[in-house]
Short mmCIF file of C-alpha atoms and ligand atoms in Angstrom, two decimals:
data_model
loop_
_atom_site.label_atom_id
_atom_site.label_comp_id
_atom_site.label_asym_id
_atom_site.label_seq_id
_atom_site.Cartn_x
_atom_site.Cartn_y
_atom_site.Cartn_z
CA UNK I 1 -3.71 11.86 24.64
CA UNK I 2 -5.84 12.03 27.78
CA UNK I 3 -5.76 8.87 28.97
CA UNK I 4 -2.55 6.78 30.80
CA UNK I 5 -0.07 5.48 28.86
CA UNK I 6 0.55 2.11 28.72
CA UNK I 7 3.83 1.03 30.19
CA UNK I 8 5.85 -1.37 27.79
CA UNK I 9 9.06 -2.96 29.51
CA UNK I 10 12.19 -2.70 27.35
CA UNK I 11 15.08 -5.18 28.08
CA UNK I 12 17.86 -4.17 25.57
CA UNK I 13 20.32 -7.06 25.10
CA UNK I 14 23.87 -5.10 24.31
CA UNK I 15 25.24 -1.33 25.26
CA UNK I 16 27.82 -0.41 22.58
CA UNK I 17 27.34 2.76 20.81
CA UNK I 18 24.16 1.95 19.36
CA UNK I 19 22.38 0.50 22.94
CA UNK I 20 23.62 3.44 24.97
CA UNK I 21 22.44 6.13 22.20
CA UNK I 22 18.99 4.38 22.65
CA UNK I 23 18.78 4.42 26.53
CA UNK I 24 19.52 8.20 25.79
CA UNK I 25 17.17 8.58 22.91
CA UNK I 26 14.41 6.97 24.77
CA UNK I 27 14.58 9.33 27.60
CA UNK I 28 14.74 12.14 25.63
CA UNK I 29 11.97 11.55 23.65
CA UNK I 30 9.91 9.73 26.41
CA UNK I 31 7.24 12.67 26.04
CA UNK I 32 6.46 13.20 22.66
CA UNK I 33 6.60 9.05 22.09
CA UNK I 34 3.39 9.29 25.00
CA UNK I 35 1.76 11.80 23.00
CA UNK I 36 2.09 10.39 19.78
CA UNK I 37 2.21 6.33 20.66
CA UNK I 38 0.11 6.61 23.93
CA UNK I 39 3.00 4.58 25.39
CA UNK I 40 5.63 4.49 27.72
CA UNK I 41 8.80 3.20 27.14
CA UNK I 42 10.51 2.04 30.49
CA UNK I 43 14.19 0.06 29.55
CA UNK I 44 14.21 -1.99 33.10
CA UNK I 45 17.26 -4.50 31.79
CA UNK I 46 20.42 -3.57 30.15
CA UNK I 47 22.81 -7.13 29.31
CA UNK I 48 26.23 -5.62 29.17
CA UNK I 49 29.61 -7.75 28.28
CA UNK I 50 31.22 -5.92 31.46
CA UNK I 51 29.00 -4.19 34.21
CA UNK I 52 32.19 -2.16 35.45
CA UNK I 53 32.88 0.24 32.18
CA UNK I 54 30.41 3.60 32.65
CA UNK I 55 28.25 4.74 30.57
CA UNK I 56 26.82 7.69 30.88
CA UNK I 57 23.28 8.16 30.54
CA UNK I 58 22.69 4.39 31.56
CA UNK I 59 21.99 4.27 34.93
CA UNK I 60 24.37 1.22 36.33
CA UNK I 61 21.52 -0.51 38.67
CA UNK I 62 19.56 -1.45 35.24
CA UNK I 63 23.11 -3.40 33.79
CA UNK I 64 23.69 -6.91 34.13
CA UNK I 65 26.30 -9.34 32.07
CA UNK I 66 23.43 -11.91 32.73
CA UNK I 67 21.75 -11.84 28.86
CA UNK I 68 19.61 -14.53 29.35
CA UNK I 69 18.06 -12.98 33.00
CA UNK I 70 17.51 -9.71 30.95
CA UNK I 71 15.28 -12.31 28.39
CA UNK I 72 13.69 -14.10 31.07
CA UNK I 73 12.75 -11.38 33.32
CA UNK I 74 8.63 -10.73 34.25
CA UNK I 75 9.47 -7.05 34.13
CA UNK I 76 10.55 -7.09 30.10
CA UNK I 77 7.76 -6.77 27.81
CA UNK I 78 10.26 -6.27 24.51
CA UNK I 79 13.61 -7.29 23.55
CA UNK I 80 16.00 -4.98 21.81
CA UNK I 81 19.03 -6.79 20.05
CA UNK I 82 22.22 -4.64 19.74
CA UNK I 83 24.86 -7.15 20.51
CA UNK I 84 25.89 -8.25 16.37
CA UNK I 85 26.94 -11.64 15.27
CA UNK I 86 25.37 -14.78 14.73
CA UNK I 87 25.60 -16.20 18.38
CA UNK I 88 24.19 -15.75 21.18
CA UNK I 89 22.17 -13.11 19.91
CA UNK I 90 20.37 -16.22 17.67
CA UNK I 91 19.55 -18.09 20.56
CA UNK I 92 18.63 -15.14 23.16
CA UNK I 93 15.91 -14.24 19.82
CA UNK I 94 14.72 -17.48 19.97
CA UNK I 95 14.05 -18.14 23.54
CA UNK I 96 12.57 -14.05 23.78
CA UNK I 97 10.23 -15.12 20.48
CA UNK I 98 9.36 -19.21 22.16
CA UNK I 99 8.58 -17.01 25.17
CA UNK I 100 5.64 -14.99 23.23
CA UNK I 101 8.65 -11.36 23.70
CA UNK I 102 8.28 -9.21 20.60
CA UNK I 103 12.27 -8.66 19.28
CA UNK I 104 13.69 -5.66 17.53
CA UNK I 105 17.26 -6.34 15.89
CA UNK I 106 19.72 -4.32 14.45
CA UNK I 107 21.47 -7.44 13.56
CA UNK I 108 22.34 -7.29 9.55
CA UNK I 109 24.59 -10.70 9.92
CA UNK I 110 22.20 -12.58 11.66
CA UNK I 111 19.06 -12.29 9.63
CA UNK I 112 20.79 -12.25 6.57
CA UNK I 113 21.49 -16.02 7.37
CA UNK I 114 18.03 -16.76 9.11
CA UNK I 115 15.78 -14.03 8.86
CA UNK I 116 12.91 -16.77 7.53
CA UNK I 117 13.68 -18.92 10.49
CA UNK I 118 13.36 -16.16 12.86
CA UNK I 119 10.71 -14.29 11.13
CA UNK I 120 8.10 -17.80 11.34
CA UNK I 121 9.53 -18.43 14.73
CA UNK I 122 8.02 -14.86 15.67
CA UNK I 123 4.86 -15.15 13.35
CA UNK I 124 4.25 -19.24 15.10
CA UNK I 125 4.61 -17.27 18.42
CA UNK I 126 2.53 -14.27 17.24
CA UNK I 127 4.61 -11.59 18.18
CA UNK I 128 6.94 -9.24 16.20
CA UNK I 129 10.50 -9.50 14.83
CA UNK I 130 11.63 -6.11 13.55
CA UNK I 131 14.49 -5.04 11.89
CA UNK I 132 14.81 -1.84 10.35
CA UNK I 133 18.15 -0.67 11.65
CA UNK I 134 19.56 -3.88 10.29
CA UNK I 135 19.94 -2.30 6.86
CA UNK I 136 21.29 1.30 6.21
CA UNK I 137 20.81 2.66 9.79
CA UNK I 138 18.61 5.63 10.21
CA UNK I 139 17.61 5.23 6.52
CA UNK I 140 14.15 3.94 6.48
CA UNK I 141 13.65 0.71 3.72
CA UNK I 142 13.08 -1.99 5.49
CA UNK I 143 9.49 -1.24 6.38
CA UNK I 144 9.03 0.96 2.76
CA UNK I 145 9.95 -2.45 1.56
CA UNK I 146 7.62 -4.52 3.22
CA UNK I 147 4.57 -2.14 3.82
CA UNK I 148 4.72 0.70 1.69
CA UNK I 149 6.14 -0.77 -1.65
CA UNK I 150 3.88 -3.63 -1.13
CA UNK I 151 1.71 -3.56 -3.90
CA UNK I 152 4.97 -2.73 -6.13
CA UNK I 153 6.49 -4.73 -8.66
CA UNK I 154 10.08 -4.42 -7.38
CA UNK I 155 12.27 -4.97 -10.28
CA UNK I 156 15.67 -4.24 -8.81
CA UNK I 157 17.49 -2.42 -5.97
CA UNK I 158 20.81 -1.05 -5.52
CA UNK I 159 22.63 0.75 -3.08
CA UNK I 160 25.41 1.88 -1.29
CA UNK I 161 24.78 0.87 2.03
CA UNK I 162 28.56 0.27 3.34
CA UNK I 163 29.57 4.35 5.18
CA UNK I 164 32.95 2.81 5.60
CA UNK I 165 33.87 2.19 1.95
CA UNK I 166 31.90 5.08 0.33
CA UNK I 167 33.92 7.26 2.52
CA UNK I 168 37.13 5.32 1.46
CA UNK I 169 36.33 6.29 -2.51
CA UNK I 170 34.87 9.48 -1.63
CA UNK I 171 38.38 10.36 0.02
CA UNK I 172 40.39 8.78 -2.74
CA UNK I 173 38.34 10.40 -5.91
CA UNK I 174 37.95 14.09 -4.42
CA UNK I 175 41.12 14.41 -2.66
CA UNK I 176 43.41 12.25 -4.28
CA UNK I 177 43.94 10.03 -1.65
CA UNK I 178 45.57 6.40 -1.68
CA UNK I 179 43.25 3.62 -0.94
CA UNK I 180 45.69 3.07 1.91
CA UNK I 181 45.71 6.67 3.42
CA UNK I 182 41.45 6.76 3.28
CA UNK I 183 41.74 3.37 4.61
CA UNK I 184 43.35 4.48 7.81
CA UNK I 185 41.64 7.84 7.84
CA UNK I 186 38.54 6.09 7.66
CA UNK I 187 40.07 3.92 11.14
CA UNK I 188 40.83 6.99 12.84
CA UNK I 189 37.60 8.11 12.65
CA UNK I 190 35.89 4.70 13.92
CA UNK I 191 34.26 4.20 10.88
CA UNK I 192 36.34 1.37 9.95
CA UNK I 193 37.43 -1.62 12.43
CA UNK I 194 40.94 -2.70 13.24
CA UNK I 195 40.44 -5.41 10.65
CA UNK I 196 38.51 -4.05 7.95
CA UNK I 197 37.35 -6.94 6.05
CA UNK I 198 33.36 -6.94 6.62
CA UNK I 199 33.46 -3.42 5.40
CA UNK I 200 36.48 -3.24 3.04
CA UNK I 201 35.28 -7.03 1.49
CA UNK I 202 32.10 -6.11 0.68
CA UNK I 203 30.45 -8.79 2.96
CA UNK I 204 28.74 -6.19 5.53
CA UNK I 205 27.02 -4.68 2.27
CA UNK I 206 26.28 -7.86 1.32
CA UNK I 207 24.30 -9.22 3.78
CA UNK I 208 22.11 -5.68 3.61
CA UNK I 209 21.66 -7.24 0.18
CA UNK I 210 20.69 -10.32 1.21
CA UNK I 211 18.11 -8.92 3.79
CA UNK I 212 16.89 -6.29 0.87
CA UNK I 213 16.44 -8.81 -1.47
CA UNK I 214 14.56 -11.10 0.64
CA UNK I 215 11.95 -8.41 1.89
CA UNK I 216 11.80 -6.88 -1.86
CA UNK I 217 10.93 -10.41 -3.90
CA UNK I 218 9.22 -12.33 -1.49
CA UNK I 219 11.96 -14.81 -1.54
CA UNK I 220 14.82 -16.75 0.46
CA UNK I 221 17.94 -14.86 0.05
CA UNK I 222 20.83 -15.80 2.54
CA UNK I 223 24.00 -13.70 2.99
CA UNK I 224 26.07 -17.15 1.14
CA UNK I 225 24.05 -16.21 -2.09
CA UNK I 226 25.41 -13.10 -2.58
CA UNK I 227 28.66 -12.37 -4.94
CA UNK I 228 31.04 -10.40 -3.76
CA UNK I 229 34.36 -7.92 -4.72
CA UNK I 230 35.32 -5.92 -2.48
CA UNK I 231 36.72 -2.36 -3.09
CA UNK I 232 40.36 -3.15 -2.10
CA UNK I 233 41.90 -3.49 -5.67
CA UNK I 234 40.00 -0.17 -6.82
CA UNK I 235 43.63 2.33 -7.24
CA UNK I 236 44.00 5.83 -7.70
CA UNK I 237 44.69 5.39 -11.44
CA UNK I 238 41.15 3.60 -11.47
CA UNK I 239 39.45 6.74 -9.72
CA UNK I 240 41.10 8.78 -12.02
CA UNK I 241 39.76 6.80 -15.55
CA UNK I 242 36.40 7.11 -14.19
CA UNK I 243 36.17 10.55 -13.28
CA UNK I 244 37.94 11.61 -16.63
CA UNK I 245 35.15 9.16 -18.55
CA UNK I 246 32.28 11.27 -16.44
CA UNK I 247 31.74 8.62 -13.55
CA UNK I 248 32.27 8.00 -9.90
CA UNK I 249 33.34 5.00 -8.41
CA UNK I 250 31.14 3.45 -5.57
CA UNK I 251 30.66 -0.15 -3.82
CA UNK I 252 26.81 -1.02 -5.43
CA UNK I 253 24.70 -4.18 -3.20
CA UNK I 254 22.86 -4.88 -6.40
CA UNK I 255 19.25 -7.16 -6.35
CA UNK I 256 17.45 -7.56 -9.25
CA UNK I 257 14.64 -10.06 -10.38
CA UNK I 258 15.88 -11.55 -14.21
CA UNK I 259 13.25 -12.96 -16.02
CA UNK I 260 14.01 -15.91 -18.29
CA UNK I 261 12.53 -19.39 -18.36
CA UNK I 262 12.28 -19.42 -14.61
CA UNK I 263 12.42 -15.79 -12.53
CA UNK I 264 15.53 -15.85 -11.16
CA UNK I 265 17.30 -13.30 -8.17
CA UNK I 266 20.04 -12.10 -8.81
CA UNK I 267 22.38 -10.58 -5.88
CA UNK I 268 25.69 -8.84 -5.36
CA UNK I 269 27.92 -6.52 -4.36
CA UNK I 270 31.07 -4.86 -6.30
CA UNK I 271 32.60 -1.77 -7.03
CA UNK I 272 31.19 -0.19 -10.05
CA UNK I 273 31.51 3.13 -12.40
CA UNK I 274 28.11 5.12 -11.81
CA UNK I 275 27.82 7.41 -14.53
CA UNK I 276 27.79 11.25 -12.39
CA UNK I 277 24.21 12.15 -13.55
CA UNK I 278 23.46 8.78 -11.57
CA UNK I 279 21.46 9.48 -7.94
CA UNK I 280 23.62 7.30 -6.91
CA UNK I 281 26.72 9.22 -8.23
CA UNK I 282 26.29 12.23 -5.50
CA UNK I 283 26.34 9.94 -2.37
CA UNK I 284 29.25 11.28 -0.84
CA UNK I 285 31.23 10.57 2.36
CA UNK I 286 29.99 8.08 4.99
CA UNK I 287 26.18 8.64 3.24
CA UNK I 288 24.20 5.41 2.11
CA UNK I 289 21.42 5.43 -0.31
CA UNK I 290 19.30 2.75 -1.65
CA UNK I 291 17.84 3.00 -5.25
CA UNK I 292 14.70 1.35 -5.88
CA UNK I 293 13.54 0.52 -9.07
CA UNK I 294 9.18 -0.47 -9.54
CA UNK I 295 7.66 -1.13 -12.68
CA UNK I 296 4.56 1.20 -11.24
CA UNK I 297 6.46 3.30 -9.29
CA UNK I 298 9.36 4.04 -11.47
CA UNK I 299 13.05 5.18 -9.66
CA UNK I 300 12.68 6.07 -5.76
CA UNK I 301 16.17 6.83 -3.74
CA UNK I 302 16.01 6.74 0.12
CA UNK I 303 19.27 8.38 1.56
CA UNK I 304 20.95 9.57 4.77
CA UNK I 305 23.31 8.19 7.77
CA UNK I 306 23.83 4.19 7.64
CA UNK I 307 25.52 3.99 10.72
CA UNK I 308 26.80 5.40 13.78
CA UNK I 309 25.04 5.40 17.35
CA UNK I 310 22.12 7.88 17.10
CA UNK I 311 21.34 7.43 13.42
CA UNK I 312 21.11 3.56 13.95
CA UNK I 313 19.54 3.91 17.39
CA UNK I 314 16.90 6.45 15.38
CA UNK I 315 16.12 3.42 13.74
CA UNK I 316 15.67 0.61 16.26
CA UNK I 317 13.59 3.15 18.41
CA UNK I 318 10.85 3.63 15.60
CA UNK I 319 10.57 -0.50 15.50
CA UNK I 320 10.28 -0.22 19.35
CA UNK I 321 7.47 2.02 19.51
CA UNK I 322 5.42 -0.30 17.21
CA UNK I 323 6.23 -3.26 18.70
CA UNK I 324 5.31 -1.83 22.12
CA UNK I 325 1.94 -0.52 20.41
CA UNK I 326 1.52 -4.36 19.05
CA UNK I 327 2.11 -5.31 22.64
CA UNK I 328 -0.33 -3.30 24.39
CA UNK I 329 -3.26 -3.55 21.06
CA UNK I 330 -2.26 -7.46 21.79
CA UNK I 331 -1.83 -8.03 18.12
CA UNK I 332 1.67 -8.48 15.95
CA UNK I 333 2.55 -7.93 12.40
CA UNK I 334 2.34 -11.32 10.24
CA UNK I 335 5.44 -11.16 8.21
CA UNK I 336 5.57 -13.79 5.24
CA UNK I 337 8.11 -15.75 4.98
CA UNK I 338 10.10 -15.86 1.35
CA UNK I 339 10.02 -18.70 -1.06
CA UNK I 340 12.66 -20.57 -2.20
CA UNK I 341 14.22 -18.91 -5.05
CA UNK I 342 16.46 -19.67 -7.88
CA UNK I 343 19.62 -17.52 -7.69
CA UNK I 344 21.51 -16.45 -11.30
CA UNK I 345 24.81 -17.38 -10.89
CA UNK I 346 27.17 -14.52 -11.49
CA UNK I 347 28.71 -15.61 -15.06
CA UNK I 348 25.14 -15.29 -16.46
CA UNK I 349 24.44 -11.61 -15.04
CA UNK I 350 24.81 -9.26 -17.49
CA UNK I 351 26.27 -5.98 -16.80
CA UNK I 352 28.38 -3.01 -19.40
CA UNK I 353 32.08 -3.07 -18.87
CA UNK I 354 35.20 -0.96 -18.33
CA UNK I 355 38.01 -1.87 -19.03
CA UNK I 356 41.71 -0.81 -20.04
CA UNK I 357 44.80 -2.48 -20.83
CA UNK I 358 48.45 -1.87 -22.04
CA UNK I 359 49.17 -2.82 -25.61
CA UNK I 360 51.98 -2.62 -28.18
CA UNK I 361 51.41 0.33 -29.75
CA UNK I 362 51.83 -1.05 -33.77
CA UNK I 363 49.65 -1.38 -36.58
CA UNK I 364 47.11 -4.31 -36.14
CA UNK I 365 46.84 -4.28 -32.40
CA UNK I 366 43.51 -2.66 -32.38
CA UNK I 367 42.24 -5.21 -34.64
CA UNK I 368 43.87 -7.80 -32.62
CA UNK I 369 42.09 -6.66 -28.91
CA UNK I 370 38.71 -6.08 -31.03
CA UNK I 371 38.40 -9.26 -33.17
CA UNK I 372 38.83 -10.75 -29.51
CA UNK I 373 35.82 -8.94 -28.52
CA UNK I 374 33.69 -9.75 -31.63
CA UNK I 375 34.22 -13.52 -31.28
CA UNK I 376 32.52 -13.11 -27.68
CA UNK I 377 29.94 -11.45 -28.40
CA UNK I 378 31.15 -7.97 -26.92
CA UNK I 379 29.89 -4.96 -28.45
CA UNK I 380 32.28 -2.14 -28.01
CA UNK I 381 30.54 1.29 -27.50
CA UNK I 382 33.38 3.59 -26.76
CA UNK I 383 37.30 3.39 -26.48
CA UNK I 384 40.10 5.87 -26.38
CA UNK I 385 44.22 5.56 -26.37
CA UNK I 386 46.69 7.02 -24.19
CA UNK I 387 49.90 7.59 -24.87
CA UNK I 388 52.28 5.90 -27.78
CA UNK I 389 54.09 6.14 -30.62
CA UNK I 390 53.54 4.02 -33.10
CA UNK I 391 56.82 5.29 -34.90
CA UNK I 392 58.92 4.31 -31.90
CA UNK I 393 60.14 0.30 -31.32
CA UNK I 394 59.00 -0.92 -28.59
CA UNK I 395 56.02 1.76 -28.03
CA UNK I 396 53.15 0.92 -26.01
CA UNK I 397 49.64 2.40 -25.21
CA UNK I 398 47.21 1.99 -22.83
CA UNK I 399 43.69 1.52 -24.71
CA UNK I 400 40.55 1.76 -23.01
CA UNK I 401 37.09 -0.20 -23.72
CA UNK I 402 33.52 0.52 -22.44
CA UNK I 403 31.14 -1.87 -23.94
CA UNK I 404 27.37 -2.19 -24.21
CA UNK I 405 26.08 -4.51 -21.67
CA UNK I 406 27.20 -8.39 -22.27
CA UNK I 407 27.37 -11.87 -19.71
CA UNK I 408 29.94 -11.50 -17.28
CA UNK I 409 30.58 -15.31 -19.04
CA UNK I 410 31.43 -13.49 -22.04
CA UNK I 411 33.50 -10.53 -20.45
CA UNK I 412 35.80 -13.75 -18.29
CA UNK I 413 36.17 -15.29 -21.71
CA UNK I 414 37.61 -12.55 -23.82
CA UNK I 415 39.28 -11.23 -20.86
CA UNK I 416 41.19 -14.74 -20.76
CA UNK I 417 42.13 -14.33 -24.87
CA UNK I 418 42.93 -11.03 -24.18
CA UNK I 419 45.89 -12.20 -22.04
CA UNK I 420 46.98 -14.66 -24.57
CA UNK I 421 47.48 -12.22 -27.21
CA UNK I 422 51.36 -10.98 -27.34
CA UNK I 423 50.58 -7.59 -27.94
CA UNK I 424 48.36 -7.39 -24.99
CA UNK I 425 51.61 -6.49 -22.02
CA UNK I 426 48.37 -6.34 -19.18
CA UNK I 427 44.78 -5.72 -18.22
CA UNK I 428 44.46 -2.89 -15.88
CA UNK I 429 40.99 -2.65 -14.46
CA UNK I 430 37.99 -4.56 -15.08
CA UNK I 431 34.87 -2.28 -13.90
CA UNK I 432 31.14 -3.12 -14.17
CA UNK I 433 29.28 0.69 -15.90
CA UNK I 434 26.21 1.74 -14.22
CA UNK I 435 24.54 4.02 -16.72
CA UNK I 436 22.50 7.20 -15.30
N1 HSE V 1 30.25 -0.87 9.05
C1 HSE V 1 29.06 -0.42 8.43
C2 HSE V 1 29.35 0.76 7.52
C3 HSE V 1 28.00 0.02 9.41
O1 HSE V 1 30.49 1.19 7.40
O2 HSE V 1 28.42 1.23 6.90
C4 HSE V 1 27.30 -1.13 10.05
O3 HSE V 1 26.64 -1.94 9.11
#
């Protein structure tokens, strides 16, 4: 490009791992984002929590613990979000957005709960809101979503967008570890916080559901609407079932339009058992993917690094050279803002089960567990036995069900009858089958 570049303030609001890879990343790549953007990127403003840690590559006369300065400031043409949580990155949005600042966001929590408040506050002020690294970090699908895929007749998504627990089950099914052991291997490494609950819960994944959702079906999805299990109760034994039945194990956010009377969203995250010729079977280690299913398009899978400091920062950098280019073309991407939607409550999804249990092993038992399933409207489609002697008093087996796909209403009910029988001893694990 021939001409001057534009300069385009940057005030970033936070300087953890992901707002001091940025600084760094935007230096580096301070050239080639001239030639290729025609603008310069300048941060002027960094809002730290404490202005006496160091960080290197952040030069200390740009840090202040003064957020709302860093908002307010004449020199700041674009606000960068990296702080997390709900407040007071909400409010510093608002005030940058009411004061006609474009915002870019990384924060998954806080537009999962008001994303369509935000997104008209920015569209009323006519500048951007972006969000890309919000959901699955370097991976891009947030703009796919929205720009690409628009003409697309999104019919459901699902993905493993939590690093922290795919690297817990990756651990667990290839090296035998205990849920435990990953667990605090996965802490060592910093993938996993002190308290591991967002991750471990299933709530960070599902409020990249909520957020996915929301872009994919035009509609108002909120982190509260999404179900969740978390991974916690998943045991070695489990890992070991699946993998002998030809499946992995892996936390799926799931988002799928159901037809029916009404169209309906449906949205939630669990642990499943992805069959292994599944995509979605091969994500290893701290990897996320994100399956995409389009009646015109067919099956699309967008993978790579969901979090960490560069990847993310990859992420929120790309948003930042558009919104910059929207500053200096004086124009702003109009971003609709979902309707209301009707969500399917979980007992009418419908899903194929897993399941095992221990039984008395006598003649009749069989019979027992699968009148049971007939009078719920369960179709069995495949079930072995372990162990037993039928010869023996007091013999037991463990018998194991996969069934064709039927309401989780259903599944709840026969699981409930199950119980009551008094050859069932116990129900082992109850696992939702993702066929490849
Ligand atoms: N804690 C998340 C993960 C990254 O483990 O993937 C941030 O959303």
């Amino acid at each position: 490009m021939n001409s001057e570049p534009r300069v385009v303030n940057i005030g970033i609001l936070g300087c953890g791992v992901v707002g001091g890879a940025l600084v760094e990343l935007i230096h580096e790549r301070r050239e080639a984002i001239i030639a290729s953007a025609g603008v310069e990127l300048r941060v002027t403003h960094v809002a730290v929590r404490s202005a006496s840690r160091e960080r290197p590559g952040v030069p200390n006369e740009l840090l202040t613990t003064d957020t709302r300065s860093v908002v307010e400031a004449d020199d700041v043409d674009v606000i960068v979000e990296v702080i997390g949580g709900i407040e007071p990155a909400q409010e510093l949005i608002r005030a940058a957005l009411a004061s006609g600042k474009p915002v870019v966001s990384a924060n998954k929590e806080l537009l999962a709960n008001y994303g369509a408040e935000l997104s008209a506050a920015a569209d009323e002020a006519g500048v951007d809101l972006l969000f890309e690294a919000a959901v699955a970090g370097a991976i891009p699908i947030v703009r796919p979503l929205r720009e690409s895929l628009l003409g697309e007749d999104i019919t459901r998504i699902m993905g493993i967008v939590n690093g922290t627990t795919n690297y817990i089950l990756t651990k667990m099914s290839e090296e035998g570890a205990s849920y435990e052991a990953a667990l605090a291997e996965a802490q060592r490494l910093g993938y996993a916080e002190a308290d591991p609950t967002a991750d471990v819960g299933g709530f960070d994944a599902g409020a990249k559901a909520a957020i996915m959702a929301s872009i994919a079906f035009g509609a108002r999805v909120v982190a509260g609407d999404v179900y969740h299990e978390g991974i916690s109760d998943i045991t070695k034994a489990d890992i070991d079932y699946a993998n002998a039945l030809g499946y992995e194990i892996k936390l799926l956010a799931i988002a799928e339009v159901l037809e029916g009377e009404q169209r309906e969203v449906g949205v939630r995250v669990h642990p499943a058992m992805v069959e292994c010729n599944h995509p979605l079977a091969s994500v290893r280690d701290s990897f996320n993917a994100v399956f995409v299913e389009g009646r015109s398009a067919g099956e699309l899978m967008f993978y790579g690094r969901g979090a960490g400091g560069r990847p993310t920062a990859s992420a929120v950098l790309g948003d930042l050279i558009d919104a910059a280019s929207n500053v200096v073309a004086g124009t702003h991407r109009s971003v609709p803002v979902g309707a209301p939607c009707k969500i399917r409550p979980i007992d009418d999804i419908e899903s194929a089960y897993y399941l095992n249990a221990d039984v008395v092993d006598s003649p009749g038992v069989l019979a027992q567990v699968a009148a049971v399933f007939g009078e719920h409207g369960l179709s069995i489609r495949s079930m072995n036995q372990e162990g037993g002697n039928g010869e023996d008093d007091g013999a037991q087996a463990r018998i194991a069900f996969v069934t064709h796909s039927a309401k989780e209403r259903s599944l709840q009910a026969a699981l409930h009858d199950l119980r009551e029988l008094d050859a069932v001893l116990s129900i082992g694990s109850v696992l939702r089958v993702i066929e490849g």
